[in-house]
DNA sequence: CGCCGAGTTGAACTGAATCAAGAAACGTGG
DNA sequence: CCACGTTTCTTGATTCAGTTCAACTCGGCG
């Protein structure tokens, strides 16, 4: 799907607005393993994932690589805090699979916002989704054990488990890989 | 401060808009320990904290009481996920001190939004703040140890430590109270 | 065939939870 | 203003979940 299709499911958009979005949006393809945005730079783009899978990750003090978040198809994403606060992104964004993205400069998006107030609703909705998922994440980290977190993931986003290596999932859950392997074999029974 | 004052710091608001907000907003006082919103009910209000301190908490499986979040003066708050998804709130909101709030029905706020598009900016800004703080929280829970989380809190919101009992802070940090006590005595040295 | 990355498994270790008991602080009523 | 019970905080002993490190297995692939 194209970004405008998804957006207009949230709220109907005028043809003008959709066209303006299309014009400013650039489609890009990334091969598996490539870095879409490097840490240390302010993230100035919004990404819409047409196909593929992205991973936000982070280099730990010990240079270990820790996954912060995954994003799959039909989602919008960006290192929001980096743009909002105009500080370097902590995260790298990496394509976990060959991925097709639509890229929009944040500044262009803001210009669109003031030109088409109808986009405000869309923006709210996207922010809200981010917020809800962040809250879920907090609850999962604060209240649940390693095993429960794994079970939750299994229930809510089973597709990710098939598409991503164990090590990445482990760090995403805040668990050691060896532990996750044990949990998993226990759960399989 | 009144909500309109704080809002107009974010973006200038018309006199009409401010007046409309004022008219729909009700000031309420809560004494220390009283429940502002009970879990199990959909949260239909936005709260602005003029003075005092609120705590969101949650009854664990074992009926233990776990703090999800604190909110101090001049902040807007609400059990957003409850309203957005129209599901019962997991959280109780409790006044930790005698608190003076301004209360606005969410539905009224939405009506204001469509009447005064200037409010969209404000809304974005509030959502964004929520999001940034949620992301900070995730990072803290995912990447840091008990002691580091305590130190972070000490650095970023030292005032809370003085106003809230150790048990509440411990559960907020996702730490056992006894552990926090030990950490604290270690940090004091 | 032999190497390589990914996953599994074992043994030792460790940070934090739990349980429990005592100390301090706090409030309330006599 | 003291005596009381209540809540909050500290501290110790024990247990446990999860980490670490390392060795081993397995499947793919040049």
XYZ file of C-alpha atoms (C1' of nucleotides) in Angstrom:
438
model
C 0.000 0.000 0.000
C 1.020 3.582 -0.475
C 1.176 6.018 2.430
C -1.742 8.059 1.164
C -3.926 4.972 1.044
C -3.188 4.165 4.634
C -3.605 7.752 5.725
C -6.932 8.114 4.035
C -8.176 5.113 5.942
C -7.633 7.093 9.095
C -9.474 10.109 7.838
C -10.606 11.063 4.335
C -8.147 13.341 2.590
C -8.728 15.722 -0.265
C -7.267 14.875 -3.647
C -5.092 17.979 -3.419
C -3.612 16.886 -0.181
C -2.925 13.367 -1.357
C -1.252 14.666 -4.439
C 0.908 17.031 -2.441
C 2.004 14.169 -0.237
C 2.793 12.015 -3.221
C 4.905 14.706 -4.754
C 7.065 15.144 -1.709
C 7.389 11.473 -0.976
C 10.151 9.453 -2.466
C 10.138 5.712 -2.773
C 13.352 3.994 -1.804
C 14.516 0.419 -1.704
C 16.902 -0.974 0.824
C 18.531 -4.349 0.744
C 18.655 -6.620 3.734
C 21.220 -5.453 6.253
C 21.574 -1.911 5.007
C 21.441 1.050 7.353
C 18.589 3.424 6.667
C 19.511 5.903 9.326
C 22.738 5.897 11.338
C 22.909 6.755 15.004
C 24.582 10.034 15.845
C 22.680 12.007 13.223
C 19.458 13.884 13.721
C 16.689 11.980 12.013
C 14.977 14.309 9.588
C 12.719 11.904 7.776
C 9.482 10.110 8.154
C 9.415 6.588 6.813
C 6.498 4.577 5.645
C 7.132 0.894 5.224
C 5.491 -0.554 2.156
C 7.159 -3.908 2.541
C 9.942 -5.370 4.594
C 10.931 -5.048 8.205
C 12.951 -2.439 10.052
C 14.844 -2.619 13.285
C 15.894 0.214 15.539
C 19.005 -0.652 17.423
C 21.460 0.836 19.691
C 25.077 0.358 20.631
C 25.430 -0.409 24.255
C 28.317 0.788 26.410
C 30.042 -2.526 25.716
C 29.362 -2.166 21.999
C 26.704 -4.800 22.270
C 23.885 -4.270 19.858
C 20.493 -3.875 21.479
C 17.215 -3.806 19.600
C 14.840 -1.099 20.648
C 11.959 -1.740 18.313
C 10.766 -3.461 15.158
C 8.522 -1.945 12.538
C 6.741 -3.938 9.849
C 4.722 -3.142 6.775
C 2.180 -0.358 6.581
C 3.601 1.465 9.529
C 4.952 4.951 9.777
C 8.088 5.429 11.698
C 10.920 7.756 12.507
C 13.290 8.466 15.339
C 10.789 10.902 16.681
C 12.605 12.026 19.756
C 15.615 12.874 17.664
C 13.670 15.142 15.379
C 11.565 16.707 18.089
C 14.493 17.522 20.268
C 16.915 18.075 17.406
C 19.441 15.814 19.031
C 21.444 13.018 17.448
C 19.584 9.768 17.197
C 20.631 7.083 19.632
C 19.387 4.517 17.213
C 20.404 3.086 13.921
C 17.624 1.984 11.634
C 18.424 -1.155 9.747
C 16.534 -3.105 7.104
C 16.111 -6.669 8.347
C 14.774 -7.745 4.979
C 14.796 -6.171 1.565
C 12.462 -3.276 2.223
C 10.566 -0.779 0.212
C 10.007 2.538 1.953
C 8.402 5.842 1.228
C 10.463 8.656 2.606
C 9.268 12.126 3.456
C 11.326 14.924 4.915
C 9.964 15.901 8.299
C 10.214 19.559 7.411
C 8.119 18.934 4.318
C 5.590 17.121 6.403
C 5.323 20.092 8.731
C 4.801 22.360 5.763
C 2.044 20.043 4.606
C 0.496 20.196 8.040
C 0.097 23.932 7.910
C -1.106 23.816 4.332
C -3.648 21.016 4.903
C -5.166 21.172 8.368
C -6.985 17.948 7.558
C -3.647 16.267 8.204
C -3.763 17.143 11.854
C -6.138 14.274 12.516
C -3.798 11.905 10.806
C -0.895 13.176 12.784
C -2.777 12.795 16.036
C -3.654 9.309 15.108
C -0.094 8.352 14.311
C 1.238 9.909 17.497
C -1.454 8.164 19.444
C -0.539 4.795 18.010
C 3.059 5.396 18.939
C 2.011 6.323 22.398
C -0.202 3.311 22.912
C 2.484 0.953 21.784
C 5.062 2.668 23.985
C 2.759 2.289 26.971
C 2.279 -1.371 26.235
C 5.980 -1.753 26.120
C 6.455 -0.081 29.479
C 3.895 -2.333 31.065
C 5.556 -5.354 29.603
C 8.988 -4.322 30.890
C 7.789 -3.143 34.263
C 5.337 -5.859 35.211
C 6.249 -9.041 33.428
C 8.957 -11.662 33.690
C 11.139 -12.800 30.815
C 8.872 -15.718 30.082
C 5.709 -13.647 30.191
C 7.209 -11.064 27.882
C 8.057 -13.750 25.410
C 4.560 -15.181 25.595
C 3.079 -11.751 25.043
C 5.183 -11.252 21.979
C 4.231 -14.677 20.737
C 0.596 -13.767 21.091
C 0.660 -10.213 19.779
C 3.245 -10.238 17.038
C 4.011 -13.852 16.182
C 5.124 -12.872 12.690
C 8.175 -11.078 14.035
C 9.412 -14.234 15.658
C 9.612 -15.906 12.302
C 11.372 -13.069 10.591
C 14.043 -12.109 13.058
C 16.936 -13.896 14.686
C 16.775 -14.958 18.277
C 19.480 -12.595 19.416
C 17.597 -9.552 18.178
C 14.393 -10.640 19.823
C 16.202 -11.331 23.061
C 17.634 -7.839 23.266
C 14.286 -6.372 22.286
C 12.701 -8.173 25.221
C 15.535 -7.126 27.493
C 16.618 -10.737 27.951
C 19.833 -12.590 27.337
C 19.848 -14.761 24.266
C 20.635 -17.904 26.207
C 17.754 -17.209 28.542
C 15.377 -16.685 25.667
C 16.454 -19.934 24.120
C 15.635 -21.729 27.354
C 12.321 -19.955 27.751
C 11.381 -20.845 24.238
C 12.160 -24.505 24.612
C 10.121 -24.530 27.792
C 7.198 -22.798 26.100
C 7.261 -25.191 23.176
C 6.398 -28.127 25.428
C -1.159 28.415 36.781
C -4.328 27.808 34.878
C -4.482 25.391 31.962
C -5.027 28.153 29.424
C -1.892 29.926 30.593
C 0.186 26.850 30.097
C -1.427 26.080 26.780
C -0.830 29.533 25.435
C 2.840 29.166 26.207
C 2.909 26.328 23.740
C 1.171 28.285 21.048
C -0.742 31.549 21.177
C -4.481 31.029 21.517
C -7.304 33.351 20.618
C -9.301 34.932 23.402
C -12.372 33.075 22.169
C -10.659 29.779 22.421
C -9.305 30.433 25.890
C -12.693 31.482 27.087
C -14.320 28.389 25.653
C -11.783 26.231 27.441
C -12.354 28.055 30.688
C -16.064 27.580 30.446
C -15.843 23.857 30.003
C -13.173 23.354 32.603
C -14.045 22.713 36.178
C -11.705 23.235 39.059
C -11.708 20.470 41.641
C -9.861 19.862 44.866
C -8.811 16.476 46.101
C -7.452 15.677 49.494
C -4.390 13.551 50.002
C -5.139 9.909 49.441
C -8.355 10.335 47.525
C -8.985 8.478 44.290
C -9.477 10.742 41.315
C -10.188 7.999 38.857
C -10.778 4.356 39.744
C -9.474 1.475 37.675
C -12.098 -0.488 35.799
C -13.827 2.570 34.406
C -13.157 4.250 31.109
C -11.369 7.505 31.776
C -13.330 10.291 30.137
C -11.529 13.307 31.488
C -8.452 15.321 30.947
C -6.786 16.595 34.070
C -4.563 19.560 34.488
C -2.651 19.709 37.742
C -2.474 23.163 39.203
C -0.889 21.983 42.409
C -0.243 18.710 44.128
C 0.964 15.370 42.912
C -0.840 12.471 41.273
C 0.033 8.836 41.060
C -1.194 6.267 38.570
C -1.210 2.848 40.084
C -2.262 -0.589 39.314
C -3.327 -3.655 41.196
C -1.057 -6.530 40.445
C -2.182 -10.125 40.200
C -1.269 -10.544 43.847
C -3.134 -7.366 44.726
C 0.140 -5.617 45.214
C -0.033 -1.979 44.322
C 2.345 -0.918 41.582
C 3.000 2.680 40.572
C 2.970 3.305 36.874
C 3.634 7.019 36.803
C 3.710 10.257 38.764
C 2.448 13.599 37.545
C 3.257 16.893 39.194
C 2.127 20.476 38.824
C 1.471 22.136 35.493
C 1.100 18.877 33.666
C -1.802 17.545 31.705
C -2.708 13.972 32.215
C -5.302 11.319 31.630
C -5.482 7.580 31.196
C -5.097 8.127 27.501
C -5.129 4.562 26.365
C -8.375 4.000 28.192
C -10.118 6.832 26.430
C -8.610 6.158 23.037
C -9.500 2.522 23.069
C -12.655 2.969 25.133
C -11.577 0.221 27.467
C -11.605 0.225 31.254
C -8.604 1.888 32.777
C -6.038 -0.415 34.305
C -4.972 2.384 36.547
C -6.293 4.224 39.509
C -5.366 7.844 39.791
C -4.683 8.916 43.332
C -3.824 12.258 44.867
C -0.564 11.879 46.766
C -0.970 15.323 48.281
C -3.858 17.715 48.536
C -4.233 18.606 44.896
C -5.996 21.202 42.866
C -6.978 20.061 39.392
C -8.749 21.454 36.396
C -10.956 18.854 34.841
C -12.207 18.796 31.280
C -14.356 16.127 29.689
C -12.493 14.496 26.837
C -15.544 14.738 24.640
C -15.702 18.468 25.271
C -12.058 18.761 24.408
C -12.663 17.010 21.123
C -15.498 19.391 20.379
C -13.144 22.261 21.112
C -10.620 20.756 18.764
C -12.972 20.857 15.837
C -14.178 24.320 16.757
C -10.688 25.789 17.259
C -8.150 24.246 14.907
C -5.482 26.276 16.669
C -5.735 23.687 19.419
C -4.309 21.005 17.193
C -0.820 22.312 17.791
C -1.354 22.159 21.486
C -2.652 18.672 21.265
C 0.330 17.567 19.214
C 2.609 19.084 21.702
C 0.997 17.333 24.637
C 0.971 13.985 22.870
C 4.569 14.479 21.909
C 5.597 15.162 25.484
C 3.823 12.014 26.560
C 5.580 10.093 23.884
C 9.023 11.413 24.714
C 8.624 10.608 28.350
C 7.324 7.138 27.543
C 10.355 6.508 25.356
C 12.664 7.641 28.106
C 10.942 5.253 30.408
C 11.389 2.332 28.041
C 15.058 3.044 27.690
C 15.442 3.218 31.415
C 13.665 -0.092 31.951
C 15.310 -1.887 29.066
C 18.894 -0.745 29.374
C 19.615 0.173 32.965
C 20.077 -1.677 36.220
C 18.191 -0.954 39.405
C 20.886 1.302 40.695
C 21.231 3.226 37.457
C 17.495 3.779 37.269
C 17.523 5.191 40.741
C 20.376 7.496 39.896
C 18.581 8.680 36.790
C 15.512 9.489 38.795
C 17.609 11.269 41.346
C 19.066 13.389 38.625
C 15.992 14.078 36.554
C 13.189 14.373 39.062
C 14.711 14.717 42.494
C 11.617 16.484 43.802
C 9.554 13.331 43.510
C 11.883 11.507 45.846
C 11.068 13.957 48.578
C 7.364 13.846 48.108
C 6.665 10.163 47.757
C 7.220 7.125 49.917
C 9.955 4.674 49.113
C 7.576 1.855 48.324
C 5.868 3.834 45.595
C 9.137 4.852 44.043
C 10.385 1.303 44.157
C 7.433 -0.051 42.242
C 7.671 2.838 39.798
C 11.255 1.865 39.085
C 10.325 -1.789 38.856
C 12.398 -2.600 41.908
C 11.618 -4.207 45.223
C 11.381 -1.811 48.115
C 14.082 -3.570 50.113
C 16.402 -3.407 47.143
C 15.758 0.269 46.673
C 16.519 0.907 50.296
C 19.859 -0.819 49.893
C 20.647 1.002 46.665
C 19.852 4.279 48.274
C 22.077 3.720 51.281
C 24.850 2.726 48.900
C 24.343 5.842 46.778
C 24.322 8.100 49.807
C 27.917 7.236 50.624
C 34.637 -31.276 3.122
C 35.300 -27.676 6.452
C 33.916 -23.364 7.866
C 30.526 -20.121 9.690
C 26.644 -18.084 11.919
C 22.684 -19.248 14.691
C 20.761 -21.777 18.283
C 21.062 -24.827 22.308
C 22.703 -26.462 26.643
C 25.435 -26.885 31.003
C 27.749 -24.967 35.204
C 29.013 -21.266 37.883
C 27.849 -16.868 39.290
C 25.200 -12.609 40.538
C 21.724 -9.059 41.060
C 17.549 -8.676 42.824
C 13.287 -10.770 45.097
C 11.422 -12.669 49.053
C 10.569 -13.345 53.781
C 10.999 -11.782 58.184
C 12.263 -9.037 62.017
C 13.581 -4.904 64.060
C 14.049 0.445 64.121
C 12.329 4.969 63.109
C 8.892 8.223 62.058
C 4.196 9.671 62.350
C -0.380 10.655 63.920
C -4.072 10.398 67.071
C -6.387 10.387 71.204
C -6.144 10.388 76.049
C 3.039 15.841 76.036
C 3.352 11.157 76.349
C 1.725 6.387 75.002
C -0.121 3.887 71.476
C -0.747 1.762 67.181
C 0.334 2.229 62.317
C 2.911 2.870 58.616
C 7.491 3.367 56.512
C 12.255 2.187 56.294
C 16.288 -0.651 57.057
C 18.833 -4.837 57.400
C 19.955 -9.807 57.320
C 19.465 -14.575 55.477
C 17.855 -17.209 51.878
C 16.222 -18.269 47.320
C 15.647 -17.666 42.527
C 15.532 -15.801 37.906
C 18.485 -14.491 34.700
C 23.496 -13.642 33.128
C 27.822 -15.128 31.694
C 31.059 -17.942 29.545
C 32.034 -21.683 27.045
C 31.378 -25.834 24.711
C 28.634 -28.229 21.558
C 25.091 -29.059 17.633
C 23.036 -28.137 13.451
C 22.121 -26.493 8.772
C 23.756 -23.963 4.993
C 27.204 -22.869 1.606
C 31.574 -21.935 -0.751
